[in-house]
Coordinates of C-alpha atoms in Angstrom, one line a residue:
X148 CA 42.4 -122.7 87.2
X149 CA 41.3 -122.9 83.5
X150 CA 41.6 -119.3 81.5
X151 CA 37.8 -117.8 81.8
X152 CA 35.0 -119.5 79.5
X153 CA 34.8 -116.5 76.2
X154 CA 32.8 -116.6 73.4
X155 CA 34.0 -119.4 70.5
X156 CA 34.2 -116.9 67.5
X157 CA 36.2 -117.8 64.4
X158 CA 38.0 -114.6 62.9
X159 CA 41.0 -112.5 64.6
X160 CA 43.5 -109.8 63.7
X161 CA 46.0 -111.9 64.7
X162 CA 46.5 -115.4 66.7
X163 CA 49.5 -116.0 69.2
X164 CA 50.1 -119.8 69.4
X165 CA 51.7 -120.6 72.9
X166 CA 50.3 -118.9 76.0
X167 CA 53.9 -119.0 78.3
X168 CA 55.1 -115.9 79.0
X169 CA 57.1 -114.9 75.5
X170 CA 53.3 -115.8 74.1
X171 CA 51.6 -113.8 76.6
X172 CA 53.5 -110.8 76.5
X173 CA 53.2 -110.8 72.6
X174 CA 49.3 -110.9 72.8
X175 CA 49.8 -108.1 76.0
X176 CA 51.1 -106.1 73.4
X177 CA 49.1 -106.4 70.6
X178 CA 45.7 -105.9 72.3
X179 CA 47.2 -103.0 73.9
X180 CA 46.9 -101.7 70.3
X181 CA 43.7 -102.3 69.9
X182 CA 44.0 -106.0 68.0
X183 CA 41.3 -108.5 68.0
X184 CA 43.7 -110.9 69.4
X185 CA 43.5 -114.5 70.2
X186 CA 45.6 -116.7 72.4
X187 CA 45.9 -120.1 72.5
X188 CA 47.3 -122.5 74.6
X189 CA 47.2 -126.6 74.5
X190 CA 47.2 -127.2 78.2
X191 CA 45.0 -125.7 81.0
X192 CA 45.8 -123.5 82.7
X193 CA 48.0 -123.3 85.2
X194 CA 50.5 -125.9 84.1
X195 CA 53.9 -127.3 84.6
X196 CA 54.5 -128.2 81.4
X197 CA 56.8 -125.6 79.2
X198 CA 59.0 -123.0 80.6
X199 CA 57.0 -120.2 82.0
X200 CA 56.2 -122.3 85.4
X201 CA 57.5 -121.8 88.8
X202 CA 57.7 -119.0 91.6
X203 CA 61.4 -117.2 90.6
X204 CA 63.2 -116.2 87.6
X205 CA 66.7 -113.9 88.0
X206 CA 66.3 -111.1 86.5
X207 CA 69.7 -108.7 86.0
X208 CA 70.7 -105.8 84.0
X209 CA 74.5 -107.7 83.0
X210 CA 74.9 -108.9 80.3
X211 CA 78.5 -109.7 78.0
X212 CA 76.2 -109.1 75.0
X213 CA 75.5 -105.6 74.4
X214 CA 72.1 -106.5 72.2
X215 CA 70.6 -108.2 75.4
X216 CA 72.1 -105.3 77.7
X217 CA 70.6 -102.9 75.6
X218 CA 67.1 -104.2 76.1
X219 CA 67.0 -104.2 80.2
X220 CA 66.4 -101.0 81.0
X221 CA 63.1 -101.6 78.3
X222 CA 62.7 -104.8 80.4
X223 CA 62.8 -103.0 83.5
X224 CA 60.4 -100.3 82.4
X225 CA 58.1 -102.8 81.0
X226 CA 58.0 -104.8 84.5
X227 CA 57.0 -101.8 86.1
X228 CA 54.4 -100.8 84.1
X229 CA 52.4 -104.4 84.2
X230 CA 53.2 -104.1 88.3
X231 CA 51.3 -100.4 88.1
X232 CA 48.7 -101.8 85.9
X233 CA 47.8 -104.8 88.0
X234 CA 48.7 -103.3 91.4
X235 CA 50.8 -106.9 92.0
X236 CA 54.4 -106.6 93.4
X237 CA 56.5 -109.0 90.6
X238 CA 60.2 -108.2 91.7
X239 CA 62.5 -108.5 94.4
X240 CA 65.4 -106.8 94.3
X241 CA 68.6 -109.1 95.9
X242 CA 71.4 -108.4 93.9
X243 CA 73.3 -110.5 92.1
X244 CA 76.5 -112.1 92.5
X245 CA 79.0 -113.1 89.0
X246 CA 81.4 -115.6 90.2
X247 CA 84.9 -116.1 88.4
X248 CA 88.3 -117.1 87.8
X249 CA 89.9 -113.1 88.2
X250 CA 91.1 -112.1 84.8
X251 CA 88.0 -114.2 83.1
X252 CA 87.0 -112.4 79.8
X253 CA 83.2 -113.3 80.5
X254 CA 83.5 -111.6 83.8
X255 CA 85.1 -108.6 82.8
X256 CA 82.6 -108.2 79.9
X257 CA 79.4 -108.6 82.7
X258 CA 81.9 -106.0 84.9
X259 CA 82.4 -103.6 82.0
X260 CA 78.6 -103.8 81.0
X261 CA 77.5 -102.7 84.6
X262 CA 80.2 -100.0 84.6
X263 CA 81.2 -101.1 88.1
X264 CA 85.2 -100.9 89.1
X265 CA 85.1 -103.1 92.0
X266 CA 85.8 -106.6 92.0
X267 CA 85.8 -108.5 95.5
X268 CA 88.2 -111.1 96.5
X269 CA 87.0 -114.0 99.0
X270 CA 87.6 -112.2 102.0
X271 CA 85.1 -109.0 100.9
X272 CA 82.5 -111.3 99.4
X273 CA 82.3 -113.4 102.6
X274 CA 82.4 -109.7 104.4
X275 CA 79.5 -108.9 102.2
X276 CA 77.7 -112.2 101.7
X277 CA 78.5 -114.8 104.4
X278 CA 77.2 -117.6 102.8
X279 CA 79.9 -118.0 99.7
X280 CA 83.7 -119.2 99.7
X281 CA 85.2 -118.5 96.2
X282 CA 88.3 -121.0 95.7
X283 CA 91.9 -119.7 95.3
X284 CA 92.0 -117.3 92.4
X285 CA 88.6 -116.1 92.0
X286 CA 86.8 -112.8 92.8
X287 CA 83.1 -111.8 92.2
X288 CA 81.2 -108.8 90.6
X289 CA 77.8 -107.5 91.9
X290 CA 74.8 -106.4 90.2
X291 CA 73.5 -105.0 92.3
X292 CA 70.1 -103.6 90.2
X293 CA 69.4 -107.4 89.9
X294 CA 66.7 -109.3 91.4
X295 CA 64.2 -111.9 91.7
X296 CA 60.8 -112.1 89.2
X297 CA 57.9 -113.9 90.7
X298 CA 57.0 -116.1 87.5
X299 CA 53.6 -117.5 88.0
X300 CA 52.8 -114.2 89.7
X301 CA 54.0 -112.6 86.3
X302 CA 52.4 -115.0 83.6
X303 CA 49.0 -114.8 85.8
X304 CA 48.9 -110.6 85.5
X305 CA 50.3 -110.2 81.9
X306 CA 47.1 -112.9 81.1
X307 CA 44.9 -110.6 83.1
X308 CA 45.9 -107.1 81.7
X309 CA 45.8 -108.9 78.1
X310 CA 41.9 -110.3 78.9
X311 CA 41.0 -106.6 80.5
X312 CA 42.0 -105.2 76.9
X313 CA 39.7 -107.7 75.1
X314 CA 42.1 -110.5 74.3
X315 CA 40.6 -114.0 74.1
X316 CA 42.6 -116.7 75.9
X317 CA 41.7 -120.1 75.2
X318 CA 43.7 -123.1 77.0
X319 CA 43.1 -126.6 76.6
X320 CA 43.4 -126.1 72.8
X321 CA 45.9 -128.5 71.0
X322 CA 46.8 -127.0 67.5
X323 CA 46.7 -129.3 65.1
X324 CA 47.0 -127.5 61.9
X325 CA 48.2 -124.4 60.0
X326 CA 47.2 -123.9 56.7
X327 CA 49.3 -120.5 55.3
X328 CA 47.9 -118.0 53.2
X329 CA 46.9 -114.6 53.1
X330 CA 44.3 -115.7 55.5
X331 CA 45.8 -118.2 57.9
X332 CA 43.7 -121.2 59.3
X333 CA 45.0 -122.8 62.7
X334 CA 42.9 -125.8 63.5
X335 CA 43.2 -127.0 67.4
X336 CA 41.5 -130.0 68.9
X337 CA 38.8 -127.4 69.7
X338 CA 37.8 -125.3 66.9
X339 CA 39.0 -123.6 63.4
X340 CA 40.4 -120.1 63.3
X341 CA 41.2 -117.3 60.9
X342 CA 43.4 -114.7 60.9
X343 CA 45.8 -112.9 58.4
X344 CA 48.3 -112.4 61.0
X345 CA 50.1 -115.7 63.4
X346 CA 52.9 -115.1 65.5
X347 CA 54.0 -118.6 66.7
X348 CA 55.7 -119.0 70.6
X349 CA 55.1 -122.4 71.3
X350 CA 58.6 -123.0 73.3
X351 CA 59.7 -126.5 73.1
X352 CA 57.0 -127.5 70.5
X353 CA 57.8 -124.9 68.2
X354 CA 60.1 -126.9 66.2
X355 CA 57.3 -129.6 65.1
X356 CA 54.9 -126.6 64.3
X357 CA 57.1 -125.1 62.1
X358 CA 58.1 -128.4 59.9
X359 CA 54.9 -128.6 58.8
X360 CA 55.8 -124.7 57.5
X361 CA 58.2 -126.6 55.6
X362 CA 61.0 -125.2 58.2
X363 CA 63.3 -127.3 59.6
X364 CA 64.7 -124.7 62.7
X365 CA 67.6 -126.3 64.7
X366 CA 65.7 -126.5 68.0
X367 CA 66.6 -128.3 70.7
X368 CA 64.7 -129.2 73.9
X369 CA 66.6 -129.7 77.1
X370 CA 64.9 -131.5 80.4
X371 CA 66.3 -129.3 83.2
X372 CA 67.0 -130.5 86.9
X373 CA 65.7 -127.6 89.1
X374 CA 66.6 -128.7 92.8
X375 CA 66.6 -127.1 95.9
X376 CA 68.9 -127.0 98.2
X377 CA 68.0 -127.2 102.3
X378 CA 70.0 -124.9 104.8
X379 CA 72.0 -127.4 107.0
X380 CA 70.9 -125.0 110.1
X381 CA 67.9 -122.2 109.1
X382 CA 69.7 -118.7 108.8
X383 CA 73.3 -120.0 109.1
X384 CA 74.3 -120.1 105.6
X385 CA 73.7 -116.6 105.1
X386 CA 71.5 -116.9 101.7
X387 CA 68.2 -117.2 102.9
X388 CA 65.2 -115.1 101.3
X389 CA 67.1 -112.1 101.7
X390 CA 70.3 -113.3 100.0
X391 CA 71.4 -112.0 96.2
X392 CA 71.2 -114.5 93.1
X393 CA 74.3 -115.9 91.9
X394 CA 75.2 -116.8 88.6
X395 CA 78.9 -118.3 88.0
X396 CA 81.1 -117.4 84.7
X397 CA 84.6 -119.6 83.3
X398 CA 84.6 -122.2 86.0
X399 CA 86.3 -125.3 84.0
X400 CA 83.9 -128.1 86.3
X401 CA 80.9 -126.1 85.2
X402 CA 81.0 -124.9 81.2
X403 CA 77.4 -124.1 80.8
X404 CA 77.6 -122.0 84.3
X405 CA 75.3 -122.8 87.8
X406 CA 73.0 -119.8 88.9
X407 CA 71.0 -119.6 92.4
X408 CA 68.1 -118.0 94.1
X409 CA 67.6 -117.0 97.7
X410 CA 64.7 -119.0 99.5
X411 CA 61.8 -117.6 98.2
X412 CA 60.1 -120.8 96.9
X413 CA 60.7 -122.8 100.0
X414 CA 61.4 -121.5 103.1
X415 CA 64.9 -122.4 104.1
X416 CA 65.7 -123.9 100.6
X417 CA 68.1 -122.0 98.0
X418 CA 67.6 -122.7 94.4
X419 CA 70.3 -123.8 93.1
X420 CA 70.6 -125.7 89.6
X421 CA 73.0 -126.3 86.4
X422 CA 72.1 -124.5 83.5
X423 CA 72.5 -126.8 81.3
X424 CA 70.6 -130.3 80.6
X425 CA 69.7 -133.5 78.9
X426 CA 68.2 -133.7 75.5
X427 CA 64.4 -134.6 75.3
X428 CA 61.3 -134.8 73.7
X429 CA 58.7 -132.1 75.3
X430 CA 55.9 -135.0 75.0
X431 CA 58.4 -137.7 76.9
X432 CA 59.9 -135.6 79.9
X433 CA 58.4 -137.1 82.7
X434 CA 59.9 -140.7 81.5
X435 CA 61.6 -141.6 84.7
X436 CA 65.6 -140.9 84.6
X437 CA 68.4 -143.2 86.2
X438 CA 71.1 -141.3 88.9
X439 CA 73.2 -141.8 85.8
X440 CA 71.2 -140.2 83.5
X441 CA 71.3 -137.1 85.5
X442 CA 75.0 -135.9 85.6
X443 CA 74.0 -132.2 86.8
X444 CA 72.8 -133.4 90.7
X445 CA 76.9 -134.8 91.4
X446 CA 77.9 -131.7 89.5
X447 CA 75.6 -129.6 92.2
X448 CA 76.7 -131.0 95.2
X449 CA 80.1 -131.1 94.6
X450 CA 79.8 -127.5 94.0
X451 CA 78.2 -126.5 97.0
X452 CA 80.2 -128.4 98.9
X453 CA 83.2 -126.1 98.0
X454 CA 80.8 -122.8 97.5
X455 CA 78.2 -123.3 99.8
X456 CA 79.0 -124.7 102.8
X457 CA 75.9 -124.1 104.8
X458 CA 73.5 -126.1 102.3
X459 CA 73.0 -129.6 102.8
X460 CA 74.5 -131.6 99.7
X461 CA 72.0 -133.3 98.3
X462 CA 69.0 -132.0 97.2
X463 CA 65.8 -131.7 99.1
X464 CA 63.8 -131.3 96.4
X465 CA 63.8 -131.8 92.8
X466 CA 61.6 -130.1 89.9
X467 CA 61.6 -130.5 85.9
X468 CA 61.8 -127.5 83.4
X469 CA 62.0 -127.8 79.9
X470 CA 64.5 -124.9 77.8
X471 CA 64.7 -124.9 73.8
X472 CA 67.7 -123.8 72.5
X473 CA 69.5 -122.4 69.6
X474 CA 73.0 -123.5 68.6
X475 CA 74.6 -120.1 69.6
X476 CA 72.1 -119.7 72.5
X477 CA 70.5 -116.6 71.0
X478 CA 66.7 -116.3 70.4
X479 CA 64.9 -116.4 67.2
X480 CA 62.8 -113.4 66.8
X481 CA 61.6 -112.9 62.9
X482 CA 58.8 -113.7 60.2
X483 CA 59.1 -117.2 58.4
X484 CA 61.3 -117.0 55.3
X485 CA 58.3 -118.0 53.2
X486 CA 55.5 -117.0 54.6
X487 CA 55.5 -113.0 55.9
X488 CA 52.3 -112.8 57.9
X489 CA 53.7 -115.6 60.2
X490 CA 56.5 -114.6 62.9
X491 CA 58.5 -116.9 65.3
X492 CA 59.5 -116.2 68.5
X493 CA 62.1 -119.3 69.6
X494 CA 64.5 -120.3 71.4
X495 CA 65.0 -118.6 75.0
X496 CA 67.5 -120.8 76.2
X497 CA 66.6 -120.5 80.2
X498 CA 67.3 -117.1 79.7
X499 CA 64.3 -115.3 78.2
X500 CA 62.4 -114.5 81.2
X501 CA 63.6 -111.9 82.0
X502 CA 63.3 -110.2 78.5
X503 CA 59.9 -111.4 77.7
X504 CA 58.1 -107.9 77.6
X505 CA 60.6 -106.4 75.0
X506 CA 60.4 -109.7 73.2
X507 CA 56.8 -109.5 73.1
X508 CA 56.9 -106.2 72.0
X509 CA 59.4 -106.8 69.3
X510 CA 57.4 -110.2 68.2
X511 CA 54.0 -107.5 67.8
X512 CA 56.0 -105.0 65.8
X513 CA 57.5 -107.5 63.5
X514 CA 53.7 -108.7 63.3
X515 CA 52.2 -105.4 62.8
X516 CA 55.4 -104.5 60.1
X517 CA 56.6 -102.0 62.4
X518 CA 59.9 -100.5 62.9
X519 CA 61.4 -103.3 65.3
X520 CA 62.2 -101.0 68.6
X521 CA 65.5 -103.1 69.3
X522 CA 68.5 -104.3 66.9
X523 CA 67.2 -107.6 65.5
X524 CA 70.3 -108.6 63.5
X525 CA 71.2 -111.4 66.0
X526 CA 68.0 -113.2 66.2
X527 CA 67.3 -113.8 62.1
X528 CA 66.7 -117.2 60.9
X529 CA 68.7 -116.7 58.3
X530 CA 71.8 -117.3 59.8
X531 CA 70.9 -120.8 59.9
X532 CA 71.2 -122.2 56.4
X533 CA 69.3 -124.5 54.7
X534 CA 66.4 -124.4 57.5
X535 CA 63.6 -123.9 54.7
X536 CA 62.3 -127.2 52.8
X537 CA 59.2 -127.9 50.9
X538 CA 55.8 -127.6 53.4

């Protein structure tokens, strides 16, 4: 369903560009503090065409990086608080499992990070969790304040809350211009509006927004295979709705790591999926692919075959995400090197979900020149050279 018919009006405090859920919680924010604040978003609403879509996102307080760890328990907060706000139930909480080769730096970093002693060998995590076999040398740490977000649920009520507080939401909008200044013009296939203040979270489009900023971010869409997996007998493998998420660390067929969900999606299918995938254009992902262009599905089965013996090995069902990503995998959060009124948010590398209410919050402060509430040292643009050309 399309966002709400509002009044067309030209002038705002500030415009968000990009109504997915990094967008969404930045304009949540900002009308929470009383900004005139208008969001816009190219498709209509619902859509399946960014990152924000679909039922379940993991959300977990481990992290090996301590400027991400640092955030969740602001995360956490923050989650709560929309739930009290819209009276809508957004988290499950499953647990999560870290897979590993014992001795694995990554792992001990996530162990260390969750200030938890106990690693489990096979036998305890089969003990504990029936439906996984770790290989010969491997153990697992749990998370266990980790859970499951309901996504759509999520980017529906942080919309809502950001309406109730007198935002303007405008979907089916196309931008097709930004003209910088002290007052900054954004065109859309729609209208002309003004604001002094545009925050810019337009995921896997961000990149071509920016060029014509004259900066040249180094962006990169991936196309995603999100498949699900089908329970070769309902309840046997152990996993099903009320099974933990998994998320494996250092395992030498699977660099980029594989992460699962319990069946919450489909009944009796486990969300399972690569996180890694192919590069793309955001306008040209739904080009068909060949079996060979899509290395991840071989990787998956063979992987459940030795992991997840109760799922069937081929997938039952198949879905497309899009993620952007940074060469070091960390977001971009901070104003354009040129042009201070306008702030980027970029970036979130399939793992931004989860963090989307501090980001938001941290995307209005930088907006509003306030005091960022986190450490933003790892997100500047800056530490890409050579990013800004002539507009």
């Amino acid at each position: 369903m399309a966002a709400p018919s509002q009044p067309q009006k030209a002038t705002y405090d500030v415009i968000v560009i990009g109504a997915g859920i990094q967008g969404s919680f930045t304009a949540y924010h900002l009308a929470q503090r009383h900004k005139d604040t208008l969001l816009l978003e190219q498709f209509l609403l619902p859509h399946s065409r960014g990152s924000s879509h679909g039922q379940s996102r993991i959300i977990r307080s481990a992290y090996p990086q301590e400027y991400y760890s640092s955030m969740m328990p602001d995360s956490f907060r923050l989650w709560q608080q929309l739930e009290a706000e819209t009276g809508t139930t957004l988290y499950r909480q499953t647990g999560l499992v870290l897979l590993g080769p014992a001795g694995d730096t990554e792992l001990e970093t996530y162990r260390r990070s969750l200030g938890v002693d106990q690693v489990l060998d096979a036998a305890a995590l089969a003990q504990r969790f029936p439906g996984f076999r770790l290989q010969a040398g491997q153990v697992a740490v749990v998370d266990s304040t980790a859970g499951v977000l309901f996504a759509d649920r999520a980017l529906r009520a942080v919309q809502e809350v950001f309406r109730r507080h007198g935002g303007t939401l405008r979907d089916g909008e196309k931008v097709l211009r930004i003209e910088p200044g002290a007052t900054i013009t954004v065109t859309t296939t729609a209208g002309v509006y003004k604001a002094p203040r545009l925050i810019i979270t337009a995921g896997p489009w961000t990149g071509a927004l920016v060029e014509q900023l004259g900066l040249r971010l180094p962006l990169q869409p991936l196309r995603i295979d999100v498949c699900y997996w089908r329970e070769k007998q309902p309840g046997s493998a152990g996993l099903g709705s009320v099974g933990p998420c998994f998320l494996t660390l250092g395992l030498s067929q699977a660099p980029h790591g594989i992460y699962g969900l319990p069946s919450i999606e489909y009944p009796g299918l486990m969300k399972v999926c690569h996180h890694h995938g192919c590069p793309t254009d955001p306008e040209k992902r739904d080009q068909a692919l060949s079996s060979a262009a899509r290395p991840d599905v071989a990787l998956l089965s063979s992987f459940i075959s030795s992991y997840l013996p109760g799922l069937e090995t081929q997938p039952a069902v198949m879905e497309t995400c899009l993620y952007t990503n940074t060469p070091d995998e960390d977001f971009i959060l901070d104003r354009h090197p040129k042009f201070s009124n306008i702030v980027i948010g970029a970036g979130f590398s399939g793992h931004g979900f989860k963090l989307a209410p501090v980001v938001g919050k941290l995307l209005c402060e930088l907006s509003l020149d306030e005091e960022p509430s986190h450490n933003m040292a790892h997100f500047a643009i800056s530490r890409f050279p050579g990013v800004l050309g002539a507009a």
